[in-house]
Short mmCIF file of C-alpha atoms in Angstrom, two decimals:
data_model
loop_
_atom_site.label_atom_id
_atom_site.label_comp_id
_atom_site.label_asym_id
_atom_site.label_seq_id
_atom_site.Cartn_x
_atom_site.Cartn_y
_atom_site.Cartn_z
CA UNK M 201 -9.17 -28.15 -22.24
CA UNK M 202 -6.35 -29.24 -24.53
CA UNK M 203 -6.60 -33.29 -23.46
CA UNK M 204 -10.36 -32.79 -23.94
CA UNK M 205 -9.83 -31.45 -27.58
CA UNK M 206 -7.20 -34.28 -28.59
CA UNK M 207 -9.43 -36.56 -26.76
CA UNK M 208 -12.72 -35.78 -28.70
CA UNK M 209 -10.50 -35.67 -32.21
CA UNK M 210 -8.74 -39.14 -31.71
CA UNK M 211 -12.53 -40.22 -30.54
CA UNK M 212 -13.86 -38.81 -34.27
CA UNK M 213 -11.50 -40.90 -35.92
CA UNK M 214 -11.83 -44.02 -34.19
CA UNK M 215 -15.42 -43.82 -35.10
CA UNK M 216 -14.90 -42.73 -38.57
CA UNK M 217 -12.53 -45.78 -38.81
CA UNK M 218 -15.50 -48.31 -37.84
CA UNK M 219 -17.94 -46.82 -40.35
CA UNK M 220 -15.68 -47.58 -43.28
CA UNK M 221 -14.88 -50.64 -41.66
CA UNK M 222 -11.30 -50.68 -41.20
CA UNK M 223 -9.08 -51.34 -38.60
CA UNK M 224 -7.41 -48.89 -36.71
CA UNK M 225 -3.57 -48.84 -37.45
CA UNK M 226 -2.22 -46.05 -38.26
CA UNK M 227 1.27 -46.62 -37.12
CA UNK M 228 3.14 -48.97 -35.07
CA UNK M 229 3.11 -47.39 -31.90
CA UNK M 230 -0.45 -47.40 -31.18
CA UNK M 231 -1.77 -46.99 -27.41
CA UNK M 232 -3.67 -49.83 -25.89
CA UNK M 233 -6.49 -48.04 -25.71
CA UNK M 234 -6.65 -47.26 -29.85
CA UNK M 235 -6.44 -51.32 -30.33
CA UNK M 236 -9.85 -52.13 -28.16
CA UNK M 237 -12.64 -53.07 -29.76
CA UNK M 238 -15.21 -50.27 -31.07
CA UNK M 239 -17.83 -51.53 -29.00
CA UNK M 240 -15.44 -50.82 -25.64
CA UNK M 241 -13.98 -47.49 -27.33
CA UNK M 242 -17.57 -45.83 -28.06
CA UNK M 243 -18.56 -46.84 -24.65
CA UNK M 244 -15.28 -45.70 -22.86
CA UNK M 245 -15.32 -42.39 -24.74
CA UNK M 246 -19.18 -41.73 -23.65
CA UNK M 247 -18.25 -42.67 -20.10
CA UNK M 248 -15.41 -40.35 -20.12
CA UNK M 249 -16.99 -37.47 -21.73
CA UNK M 250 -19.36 -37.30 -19.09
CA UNK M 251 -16.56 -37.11 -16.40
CA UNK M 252 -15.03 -34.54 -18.78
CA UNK M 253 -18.39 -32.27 -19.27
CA UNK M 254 -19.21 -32.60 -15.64
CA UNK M 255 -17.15 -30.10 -13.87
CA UNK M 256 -17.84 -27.24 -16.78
CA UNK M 257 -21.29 -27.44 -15.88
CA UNK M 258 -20.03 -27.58 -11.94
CA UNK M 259 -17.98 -24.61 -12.58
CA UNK M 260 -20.97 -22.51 -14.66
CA UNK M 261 -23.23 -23.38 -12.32
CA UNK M 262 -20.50 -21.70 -9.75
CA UNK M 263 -20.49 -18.68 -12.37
CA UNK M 264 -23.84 -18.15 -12.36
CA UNK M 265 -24.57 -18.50 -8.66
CA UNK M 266 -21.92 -15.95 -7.90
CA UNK M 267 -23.14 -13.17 -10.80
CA UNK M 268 -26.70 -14.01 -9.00
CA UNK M 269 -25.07 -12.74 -5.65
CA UNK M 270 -23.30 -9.72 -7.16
CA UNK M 271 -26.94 -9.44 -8.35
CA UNK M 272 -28.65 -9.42 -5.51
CA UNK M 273 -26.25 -6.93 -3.83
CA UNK M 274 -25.98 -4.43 -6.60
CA UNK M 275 -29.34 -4.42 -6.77
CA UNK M 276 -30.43 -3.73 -2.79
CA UNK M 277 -27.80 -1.12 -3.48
CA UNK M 278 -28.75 1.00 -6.39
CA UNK M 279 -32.47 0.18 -5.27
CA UNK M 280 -32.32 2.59 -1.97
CA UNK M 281 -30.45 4.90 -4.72
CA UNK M 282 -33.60 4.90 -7.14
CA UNK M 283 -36.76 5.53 -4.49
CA UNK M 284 -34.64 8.20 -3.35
CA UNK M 285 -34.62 9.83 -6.30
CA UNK M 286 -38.26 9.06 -7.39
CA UNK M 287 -38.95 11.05 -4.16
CA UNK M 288 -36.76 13.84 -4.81
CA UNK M 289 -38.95 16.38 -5.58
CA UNK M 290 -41.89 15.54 -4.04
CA UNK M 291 -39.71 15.35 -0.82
CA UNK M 292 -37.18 18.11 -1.22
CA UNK M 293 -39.44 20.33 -3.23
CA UNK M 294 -39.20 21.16 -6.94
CA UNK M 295 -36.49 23.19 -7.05
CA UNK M 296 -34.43 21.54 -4.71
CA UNK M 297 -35.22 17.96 -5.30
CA UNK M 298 -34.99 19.16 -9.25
CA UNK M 299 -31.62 20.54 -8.87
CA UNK M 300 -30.31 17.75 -6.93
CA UNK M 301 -31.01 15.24 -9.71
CA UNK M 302 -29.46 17.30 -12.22
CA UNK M 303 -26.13 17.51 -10.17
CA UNK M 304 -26.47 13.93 -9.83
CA UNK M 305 -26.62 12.73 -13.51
CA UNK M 306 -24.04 15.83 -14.34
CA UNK M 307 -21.16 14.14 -12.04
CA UNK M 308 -22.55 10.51 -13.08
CA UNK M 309 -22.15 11.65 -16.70
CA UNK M 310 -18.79 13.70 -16.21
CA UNK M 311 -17.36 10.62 -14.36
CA UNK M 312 -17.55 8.25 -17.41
CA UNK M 313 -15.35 10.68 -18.85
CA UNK M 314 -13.02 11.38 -16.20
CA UNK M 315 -12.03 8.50 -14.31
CA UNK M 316 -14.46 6.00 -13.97
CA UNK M 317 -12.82 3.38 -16.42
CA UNK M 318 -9.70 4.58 -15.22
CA UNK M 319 -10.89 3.13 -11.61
CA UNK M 320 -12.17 -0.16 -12.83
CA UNK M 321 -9.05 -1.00 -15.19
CA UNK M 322 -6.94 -0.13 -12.31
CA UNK M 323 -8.83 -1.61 -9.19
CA UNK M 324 -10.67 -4.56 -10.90
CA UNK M 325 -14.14 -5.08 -11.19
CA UNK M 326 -15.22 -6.05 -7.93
CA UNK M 327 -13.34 -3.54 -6.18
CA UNK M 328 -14.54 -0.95 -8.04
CA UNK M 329 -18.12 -2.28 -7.54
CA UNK M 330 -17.49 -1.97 -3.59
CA UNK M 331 -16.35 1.62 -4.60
CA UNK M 332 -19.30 2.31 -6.25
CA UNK M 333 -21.62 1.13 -3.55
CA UNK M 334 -19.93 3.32 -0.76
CA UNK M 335 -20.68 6.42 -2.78
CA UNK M 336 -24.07 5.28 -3.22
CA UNK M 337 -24.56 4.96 0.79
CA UNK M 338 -22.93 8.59 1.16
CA UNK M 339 -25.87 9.55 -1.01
CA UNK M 340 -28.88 7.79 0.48
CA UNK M 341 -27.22 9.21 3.86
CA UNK M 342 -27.60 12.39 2.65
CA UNK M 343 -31.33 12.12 2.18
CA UNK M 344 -31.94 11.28 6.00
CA UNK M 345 -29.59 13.74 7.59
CA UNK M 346 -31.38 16.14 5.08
CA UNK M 347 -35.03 15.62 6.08
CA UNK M 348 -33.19 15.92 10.39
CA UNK M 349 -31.88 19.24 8.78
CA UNK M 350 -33.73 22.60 9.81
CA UNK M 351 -32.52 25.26 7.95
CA UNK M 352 -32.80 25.51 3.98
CA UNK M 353 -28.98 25.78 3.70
CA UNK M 354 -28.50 22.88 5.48
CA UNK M 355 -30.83 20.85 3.19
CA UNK M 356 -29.44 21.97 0.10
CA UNK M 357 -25.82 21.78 1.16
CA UNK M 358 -26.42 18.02 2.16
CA UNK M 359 -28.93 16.96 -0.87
CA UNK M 360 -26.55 18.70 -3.36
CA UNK M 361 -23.20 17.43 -1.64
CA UNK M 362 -24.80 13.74 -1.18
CA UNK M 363 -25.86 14.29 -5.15
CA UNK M 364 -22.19 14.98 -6.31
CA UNK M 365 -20.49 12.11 -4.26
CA UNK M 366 -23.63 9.62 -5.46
CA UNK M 367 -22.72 10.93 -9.34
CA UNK M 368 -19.49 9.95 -9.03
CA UNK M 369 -20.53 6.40 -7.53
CA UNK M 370 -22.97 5.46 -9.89
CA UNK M 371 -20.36 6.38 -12.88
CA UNK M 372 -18.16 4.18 -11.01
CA UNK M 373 -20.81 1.42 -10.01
CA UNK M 374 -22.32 0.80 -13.48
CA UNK M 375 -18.84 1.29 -15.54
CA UNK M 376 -17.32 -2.13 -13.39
CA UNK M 377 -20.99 -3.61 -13.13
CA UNK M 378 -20.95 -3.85 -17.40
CA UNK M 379 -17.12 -4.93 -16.93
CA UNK M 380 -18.40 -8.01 -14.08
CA UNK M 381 -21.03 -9.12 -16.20
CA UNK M 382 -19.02 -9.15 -19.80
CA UNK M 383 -16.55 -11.05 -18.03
CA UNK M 384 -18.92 -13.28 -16.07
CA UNK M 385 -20.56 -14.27 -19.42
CA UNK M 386 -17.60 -14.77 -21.19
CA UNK M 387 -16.35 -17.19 -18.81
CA UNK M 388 -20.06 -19.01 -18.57
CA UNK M 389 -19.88 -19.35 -22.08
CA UNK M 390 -16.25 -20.98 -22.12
CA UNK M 391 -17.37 -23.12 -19.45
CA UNK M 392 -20.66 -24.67 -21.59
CA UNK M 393 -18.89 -24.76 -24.66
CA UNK M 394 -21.53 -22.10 -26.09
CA UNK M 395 -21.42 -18.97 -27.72
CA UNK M 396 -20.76 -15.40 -25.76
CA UNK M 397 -24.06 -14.19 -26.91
CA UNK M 398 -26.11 -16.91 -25.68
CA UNK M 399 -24.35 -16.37 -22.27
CA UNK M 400 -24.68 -12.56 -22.12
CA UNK M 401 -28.77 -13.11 -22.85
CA UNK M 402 -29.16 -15.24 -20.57
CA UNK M 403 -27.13 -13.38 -17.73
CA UNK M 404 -28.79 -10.39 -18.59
CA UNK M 405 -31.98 -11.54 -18.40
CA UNK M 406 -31.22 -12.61 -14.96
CA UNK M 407 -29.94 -9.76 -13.39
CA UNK M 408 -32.27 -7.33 -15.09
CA UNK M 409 -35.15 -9.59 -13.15
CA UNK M 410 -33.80 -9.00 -9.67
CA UNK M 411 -32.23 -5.89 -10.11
CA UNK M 412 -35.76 -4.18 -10.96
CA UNK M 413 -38.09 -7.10 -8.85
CA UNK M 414 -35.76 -5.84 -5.67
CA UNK M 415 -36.60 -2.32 -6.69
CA UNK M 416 -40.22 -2.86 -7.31
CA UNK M 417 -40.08 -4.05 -3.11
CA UNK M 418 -37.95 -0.93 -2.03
CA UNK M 419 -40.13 1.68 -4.22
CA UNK M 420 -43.27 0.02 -2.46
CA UNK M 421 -41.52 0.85 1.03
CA UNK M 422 -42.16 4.13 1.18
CA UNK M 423 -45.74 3.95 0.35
CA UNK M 424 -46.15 0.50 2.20
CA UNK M 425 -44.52 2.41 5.98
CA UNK M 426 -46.53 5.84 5.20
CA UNK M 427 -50.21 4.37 4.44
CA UNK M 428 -49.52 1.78 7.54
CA UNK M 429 -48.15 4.85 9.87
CA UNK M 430 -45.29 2.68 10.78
CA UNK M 431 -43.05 5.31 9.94
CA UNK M 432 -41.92 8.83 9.03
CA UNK M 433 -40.15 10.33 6.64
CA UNK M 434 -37.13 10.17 8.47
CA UNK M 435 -37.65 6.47 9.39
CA UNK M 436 -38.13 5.65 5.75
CA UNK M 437 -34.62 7.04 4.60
CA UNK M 438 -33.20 5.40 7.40
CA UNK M 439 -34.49 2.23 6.22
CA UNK M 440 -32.79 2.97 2.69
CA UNK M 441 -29.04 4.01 4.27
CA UNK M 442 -29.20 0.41 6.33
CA UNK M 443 -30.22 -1.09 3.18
CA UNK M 444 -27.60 0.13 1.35
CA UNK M 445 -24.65 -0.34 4.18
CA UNK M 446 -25.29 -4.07 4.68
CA UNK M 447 -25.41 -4.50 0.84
CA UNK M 448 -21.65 -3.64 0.73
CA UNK M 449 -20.80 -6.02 3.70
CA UNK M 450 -20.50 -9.51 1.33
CA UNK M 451 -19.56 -7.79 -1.67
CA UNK M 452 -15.32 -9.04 -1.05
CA UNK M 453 -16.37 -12.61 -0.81
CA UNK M 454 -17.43 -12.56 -4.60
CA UNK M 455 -15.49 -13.61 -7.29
CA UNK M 456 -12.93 -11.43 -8.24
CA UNK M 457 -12.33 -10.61 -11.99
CA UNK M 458 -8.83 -8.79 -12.31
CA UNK M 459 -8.19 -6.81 -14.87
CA UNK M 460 -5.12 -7.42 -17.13
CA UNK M 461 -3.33 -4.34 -18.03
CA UNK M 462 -2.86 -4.09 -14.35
CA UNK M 463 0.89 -2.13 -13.71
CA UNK M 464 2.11 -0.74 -10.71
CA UNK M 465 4.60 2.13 -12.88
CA UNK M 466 2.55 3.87 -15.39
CA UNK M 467 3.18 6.10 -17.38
CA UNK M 468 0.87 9.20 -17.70
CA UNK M 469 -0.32 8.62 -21.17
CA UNK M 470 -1.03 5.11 -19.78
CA UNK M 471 -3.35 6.69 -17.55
CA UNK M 472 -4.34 9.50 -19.37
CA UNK M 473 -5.68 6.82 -21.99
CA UNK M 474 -7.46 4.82 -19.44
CA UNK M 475 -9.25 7.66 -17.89
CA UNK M 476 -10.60 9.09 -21.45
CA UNK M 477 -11.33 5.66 -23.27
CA UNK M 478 -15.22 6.28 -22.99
CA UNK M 479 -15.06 9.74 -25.15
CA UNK M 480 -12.26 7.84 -27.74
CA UNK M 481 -14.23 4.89 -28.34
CA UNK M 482 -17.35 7.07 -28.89
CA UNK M 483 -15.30 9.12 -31.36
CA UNK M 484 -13.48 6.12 -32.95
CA UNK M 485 -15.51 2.87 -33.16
CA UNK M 486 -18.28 3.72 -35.96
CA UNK M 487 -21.30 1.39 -33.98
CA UNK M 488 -21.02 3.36 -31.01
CA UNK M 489 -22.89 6.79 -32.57
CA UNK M 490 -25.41 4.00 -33.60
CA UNK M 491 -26.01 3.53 -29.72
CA UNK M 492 -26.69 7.04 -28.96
CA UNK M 493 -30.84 6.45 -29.35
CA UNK M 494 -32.03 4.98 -26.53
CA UNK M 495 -29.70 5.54 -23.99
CA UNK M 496 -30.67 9.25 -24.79
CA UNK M 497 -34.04 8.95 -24.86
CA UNK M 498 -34.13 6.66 -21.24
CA UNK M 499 -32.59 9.64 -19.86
CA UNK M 500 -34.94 11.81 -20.83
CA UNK M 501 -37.82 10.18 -20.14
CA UNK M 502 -36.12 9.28 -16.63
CA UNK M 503 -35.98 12.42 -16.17
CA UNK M 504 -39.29 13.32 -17.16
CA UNK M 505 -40.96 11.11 -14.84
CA UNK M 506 -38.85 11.98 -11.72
CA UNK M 507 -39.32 15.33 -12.53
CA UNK M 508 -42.48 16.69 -13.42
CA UNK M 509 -45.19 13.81 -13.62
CA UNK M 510 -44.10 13.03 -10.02
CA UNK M 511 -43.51 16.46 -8.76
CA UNK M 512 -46.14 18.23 -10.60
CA UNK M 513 -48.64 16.26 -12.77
CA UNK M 514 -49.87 13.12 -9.69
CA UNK M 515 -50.58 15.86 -6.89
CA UNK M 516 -53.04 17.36 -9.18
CA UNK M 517 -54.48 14.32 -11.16
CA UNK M 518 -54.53 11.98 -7.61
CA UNK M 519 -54.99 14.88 -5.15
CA UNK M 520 -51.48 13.20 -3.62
CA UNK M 521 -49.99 16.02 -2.34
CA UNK M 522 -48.00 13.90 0.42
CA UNK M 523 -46.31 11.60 -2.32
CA UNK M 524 -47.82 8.50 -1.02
CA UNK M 525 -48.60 7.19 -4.63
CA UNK M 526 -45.22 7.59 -6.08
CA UNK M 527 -44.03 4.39 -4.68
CA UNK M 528 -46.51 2.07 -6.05
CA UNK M 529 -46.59 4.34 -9.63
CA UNK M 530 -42.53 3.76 -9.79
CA UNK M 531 -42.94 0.35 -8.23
CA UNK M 532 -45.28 -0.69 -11.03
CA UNK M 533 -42.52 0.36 -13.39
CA UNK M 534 -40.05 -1.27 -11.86
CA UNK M 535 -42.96 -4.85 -11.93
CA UNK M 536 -43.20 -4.34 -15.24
CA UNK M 537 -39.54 -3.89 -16.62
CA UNK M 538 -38.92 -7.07 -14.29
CA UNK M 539 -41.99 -9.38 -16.04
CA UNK M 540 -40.70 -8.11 -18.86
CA UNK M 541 -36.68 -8.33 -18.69
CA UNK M 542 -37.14 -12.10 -18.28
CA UNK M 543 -39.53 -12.62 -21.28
CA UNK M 544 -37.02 -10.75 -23.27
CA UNK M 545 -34.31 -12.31 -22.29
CA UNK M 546 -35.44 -15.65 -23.45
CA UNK M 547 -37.52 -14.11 -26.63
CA UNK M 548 -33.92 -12.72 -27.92
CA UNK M 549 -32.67 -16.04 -28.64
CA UNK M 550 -35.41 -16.75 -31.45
CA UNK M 551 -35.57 -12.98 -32.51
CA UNK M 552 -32.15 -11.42 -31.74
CA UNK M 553 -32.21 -8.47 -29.95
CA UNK M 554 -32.68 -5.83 -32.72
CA UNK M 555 -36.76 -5.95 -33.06
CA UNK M 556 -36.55 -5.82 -28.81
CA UNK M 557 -34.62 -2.62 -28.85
CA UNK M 558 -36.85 -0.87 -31.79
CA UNK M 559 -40.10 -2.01 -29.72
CA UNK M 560 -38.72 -0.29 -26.28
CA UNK M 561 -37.68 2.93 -28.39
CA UNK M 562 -41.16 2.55 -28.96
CA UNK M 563 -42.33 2.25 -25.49
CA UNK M 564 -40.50 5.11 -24.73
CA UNK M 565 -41.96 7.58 -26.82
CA UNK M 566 -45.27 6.48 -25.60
CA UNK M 567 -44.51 7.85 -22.30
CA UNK M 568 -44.17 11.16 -23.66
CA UNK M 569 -46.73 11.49 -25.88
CA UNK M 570 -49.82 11.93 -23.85
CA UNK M 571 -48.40 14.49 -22.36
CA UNK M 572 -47.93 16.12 -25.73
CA UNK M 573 -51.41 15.48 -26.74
CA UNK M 574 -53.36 16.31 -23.73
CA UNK M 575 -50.63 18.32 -21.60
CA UNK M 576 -53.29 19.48 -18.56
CA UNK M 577 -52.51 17.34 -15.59
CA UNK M 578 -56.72 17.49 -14.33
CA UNK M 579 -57.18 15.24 -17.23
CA UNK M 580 -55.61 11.92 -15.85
CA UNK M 581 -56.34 9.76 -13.79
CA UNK M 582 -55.26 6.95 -12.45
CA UNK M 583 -55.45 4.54 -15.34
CA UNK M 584 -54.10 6.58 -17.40
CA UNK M 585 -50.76 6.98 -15.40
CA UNK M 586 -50.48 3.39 -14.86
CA UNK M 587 -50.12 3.00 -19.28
CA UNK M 588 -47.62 5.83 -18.74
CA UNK M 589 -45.35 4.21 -16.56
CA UNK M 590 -46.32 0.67 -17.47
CA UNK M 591 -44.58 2.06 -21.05
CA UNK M 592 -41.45 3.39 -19.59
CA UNK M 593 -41.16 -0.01 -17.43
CA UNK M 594 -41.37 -2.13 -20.70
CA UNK M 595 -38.54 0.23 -22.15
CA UNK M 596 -36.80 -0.18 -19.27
CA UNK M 597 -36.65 -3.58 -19.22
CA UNK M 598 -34.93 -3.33 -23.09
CA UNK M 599 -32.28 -0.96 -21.40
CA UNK M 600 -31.85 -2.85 -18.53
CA UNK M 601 -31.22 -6.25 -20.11
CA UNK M 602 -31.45 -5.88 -23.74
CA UNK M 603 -28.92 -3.37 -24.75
CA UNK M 604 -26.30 -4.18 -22.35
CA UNK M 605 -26.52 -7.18 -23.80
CA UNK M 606 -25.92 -5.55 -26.69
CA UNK M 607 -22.75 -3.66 -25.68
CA UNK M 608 -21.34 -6.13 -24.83
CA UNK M 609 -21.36 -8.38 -27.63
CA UNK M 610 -20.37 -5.45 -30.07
CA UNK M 611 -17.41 -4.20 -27.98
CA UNK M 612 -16.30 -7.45 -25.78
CA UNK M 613 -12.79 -5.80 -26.94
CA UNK M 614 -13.17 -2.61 -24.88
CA UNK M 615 -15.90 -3.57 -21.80
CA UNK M 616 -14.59 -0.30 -19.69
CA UNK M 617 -15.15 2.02 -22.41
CA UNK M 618 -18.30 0.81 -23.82
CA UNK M 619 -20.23 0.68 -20.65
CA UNK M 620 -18.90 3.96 -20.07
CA UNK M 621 -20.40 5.18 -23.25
CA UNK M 622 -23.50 3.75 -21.48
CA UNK M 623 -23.07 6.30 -18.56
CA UNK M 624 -22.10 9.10 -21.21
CA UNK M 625 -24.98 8.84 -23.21
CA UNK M 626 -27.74 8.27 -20.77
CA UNK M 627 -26.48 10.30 -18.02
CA UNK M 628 -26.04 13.42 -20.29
CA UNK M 629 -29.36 13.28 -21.27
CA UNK M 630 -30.92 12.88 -18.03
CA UNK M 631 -28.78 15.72 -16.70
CA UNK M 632 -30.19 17.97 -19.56
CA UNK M 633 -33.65 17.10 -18.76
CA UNK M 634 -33.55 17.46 -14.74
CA UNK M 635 -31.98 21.11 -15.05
CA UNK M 636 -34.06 21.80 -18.14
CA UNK M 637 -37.00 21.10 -15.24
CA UNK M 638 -35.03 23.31 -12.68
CA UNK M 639 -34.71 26.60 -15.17
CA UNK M 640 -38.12 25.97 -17.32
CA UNK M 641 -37.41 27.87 -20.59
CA UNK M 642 -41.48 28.31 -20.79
CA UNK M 643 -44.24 28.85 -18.89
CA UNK M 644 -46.81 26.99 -19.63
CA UNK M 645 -46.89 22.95 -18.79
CA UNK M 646 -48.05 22.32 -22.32
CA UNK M 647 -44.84 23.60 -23.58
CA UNK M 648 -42.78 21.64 -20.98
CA UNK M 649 -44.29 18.41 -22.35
CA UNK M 650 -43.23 19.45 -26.03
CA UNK M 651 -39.86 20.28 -25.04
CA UNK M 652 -39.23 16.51 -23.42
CA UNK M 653 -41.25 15.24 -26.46
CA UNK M 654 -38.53 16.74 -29.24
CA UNK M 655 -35.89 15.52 -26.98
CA UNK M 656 -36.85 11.92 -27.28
CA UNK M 657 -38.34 12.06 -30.72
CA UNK M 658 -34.78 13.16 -31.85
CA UNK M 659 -33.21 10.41 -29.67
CA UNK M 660 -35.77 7.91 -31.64
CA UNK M 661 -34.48 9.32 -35.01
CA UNK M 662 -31.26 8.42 -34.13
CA UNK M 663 -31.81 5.32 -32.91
CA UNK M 664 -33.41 4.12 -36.44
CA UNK M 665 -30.54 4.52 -37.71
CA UNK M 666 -29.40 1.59 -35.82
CA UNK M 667 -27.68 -1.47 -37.91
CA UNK M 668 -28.17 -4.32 -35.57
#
């Protein structure tokens, strides 16, 4: 990199030298190569600038193809994760399946303050991404051993077990997946010579495609093997745990981004520090409470969906009382965050990102408020569900790719914490909404709807505020 740089400045000057037509002699001790003609020297610098810019593009080519991998595997991964939890309730019942998210997103969010960053600074990226996944097959696990079970307490203690070990893995997972891609883009971007936040649209654009087109295929499983009788319930989570096993197999054959503060005798404030940076840079770096909007107000609508629109709101408007259509519902979210991830992710390099992040707040509010207007569940039907999840599948796709994005070009300087701050946020509020579906405060549906509704319409407030 430094030859290229003395290279390209002795090249300006030779050229600079021709157009005032002068001769090159600036001292006495020139190289041969200063004294050719400028004919030979413009030509012999083009030739050798394209030897010099061909392995960069060689080597982010090699960049991208191996973030496309870790991709691929996350997303296989965390896609078994997902149409589990769509079919939490309908499966498990309310209650259970309710109560089983909520412990999920309470140890997800309670990890990004306790130890999740800790584990990525300490283990590196990848390793903690293999971590992650593990957890994430002890959870899917959990849903087939719990639909073999045939007492209540068996189902609860393995759904609610499986739930606290998945929390923790998905704290873990997405903390070092934000650390893999920062990293990733920052080293594409050093590669082409371009500018980090051209890199981290671009790579985020890409891996929000496949991670939600993979989970548009495994949400359609479920309701693909029922309708065709080619399998059971029992079959279908079994699918999902040997879907998420072989996705960890390749994962130590990727790259392997080290971290740097890497010490074999640390202190405890060393570690004490690493383990809480989420909560102090959400206290100390002024952006970050600027962040807060839609990361709460995913959550909650997350949470909203998975909770009662699946479990309470299609049975009665589809006359599904077997689940069947909660696959291709979720899966058309997860089609339309996809479409839309990769239009976004080219359409923030003319626009920036801030007026893509104000449109999904908006997206997500529209998910909540039919329900507000018109709360009885006889009234939809099917078209009107697929607007409701069609809108949180465009503000998904902002989350997804979009504010990440975002993150990580606003604190490249802290990539554990911030994306930790991601988990905080988002998790929090989907653990608030889950139990707040568990323990209804009301009775009524209509005032279920309005609860969710002043949840997210306070998250939108705050994410107004935003100064991007």
């Amino acid at each position: 990199a430094i030859c290229t740089i003395l290279y390209k400045g002795e090249k300006k000057r030779i050229m600079t030298s021709t157009t005032d037509n002068t001769n090159y002699t600036e001292s006495e001790n020139q190289s041969s190569y200063q004294q050719l003609p400028t004919v030979d020297v413009e030509q012999s610098a083009d030739e050798d600038d394209s030897i010099l810019r061909a392995p960069h593009h060689f080597s982010a080519r090699q960049t991208l193809w191996n973030f496309t991998l870790m991709s691929i595997l996350f997303s296989a991964n965390h896609g078994s994760v997902v149409s589990c939890l769509g079919l939490a309730t309908a499966r498990l019942g309310t209650s259970i399946g309710a109560i089983q998210s909520g412990i999920l997103f309470f140890f997800y969010t309670a990890s990004a303050l306790l130890g999740s960053t800790y584990v990525t600074k300490r283990a590196g990226s990848r390793q903690a991404l293999i971590y992650g996944m593990g957890l994430y097959c002890v959870y899917v696990g959990c849903f087939w051993l719990a639909t073999l079970a045939t007492t209540d307490a068996a189902v609860k203690t393995l759904s609610w077990g499986g739930a606290a070990l998945g929390g923790v893995g998905g704290g873990v997972l997405w903390n070092s997946q934000g650390t893999y891609f920062g990293k990733a883009a920052e080293e594409h971007a050093r590669q082409l010579n371009q500018s980090v936040e051209v890199s981290t649209a671009s790579l985020a654009g890409i891996f929000a495609t496949i991670y939600l087109s993979e989970e548009l295929v495994l949400r359609l499983l479920s309701s693909f093997l029922l309708e065709s009788g080619a399998a059971s319930w029992e079959g279908i989570f079994g699918v999902y745990t040997l879907v998420a096993l072989l996705s960890v197999i390749p994962m130590p054959f990727l790259r392997d981004y080290r971290s740097t503060d890497e010490s074999d005798n640390e202190s405890l404030s060393s570690i004490l520090d690493k383990v809480t940076v989420a909560g102090k840079l959400l206290v100390r770096d002024p952006k970050m409470k600027y962040m807060v909007g839609l990361n709460a107000v995913f959550g909650f609508t997350s949470s909203f969906l998975g909770s009662y629109v699946n479990g309470e709101v299609l049975p009665v408007a589809l006359s599904d009382e077997n689940g069947k259509m909660i696959g291709v519902l979720t899966s058309w979210t997860a089609f339309a965050a996809a479409a839309f991830s990769l239009l976004f992710g080219r359409l923030a390099r003319i626009t920036g990102k801030g007026p893509i992040l104000i449109g999904g707040g908006v997206c997500f509010m529209m998910v909540i408020l039919p329900f507000l207007v018109q709360p009885d569940a006889h009234s939809y039907n099917l078209s009107s569900l697929l607007f409701v999840y069609t809108m949180q599948g465009i503000g998904r796709a902002t989350f997804e790719g979009t504010l990440k994005a975002t993150f990580a070009d606003f604190f490249s300087y802290e990539k554990e914490g911030a994306f930790g701050n991601i988990i905080l946020q988002n998790g929090l509020a989907g653990t608030i909404g889950y139990f707040c579906k568990s323990f209804p405060s009301c009775i009524s549906s209509s005032c279920e709807a309005t609860d969710f509704s002043h949840r997210c319409f306070l998250s939108l407030l705050c994410d107004r505020k935003w100064r991007l």
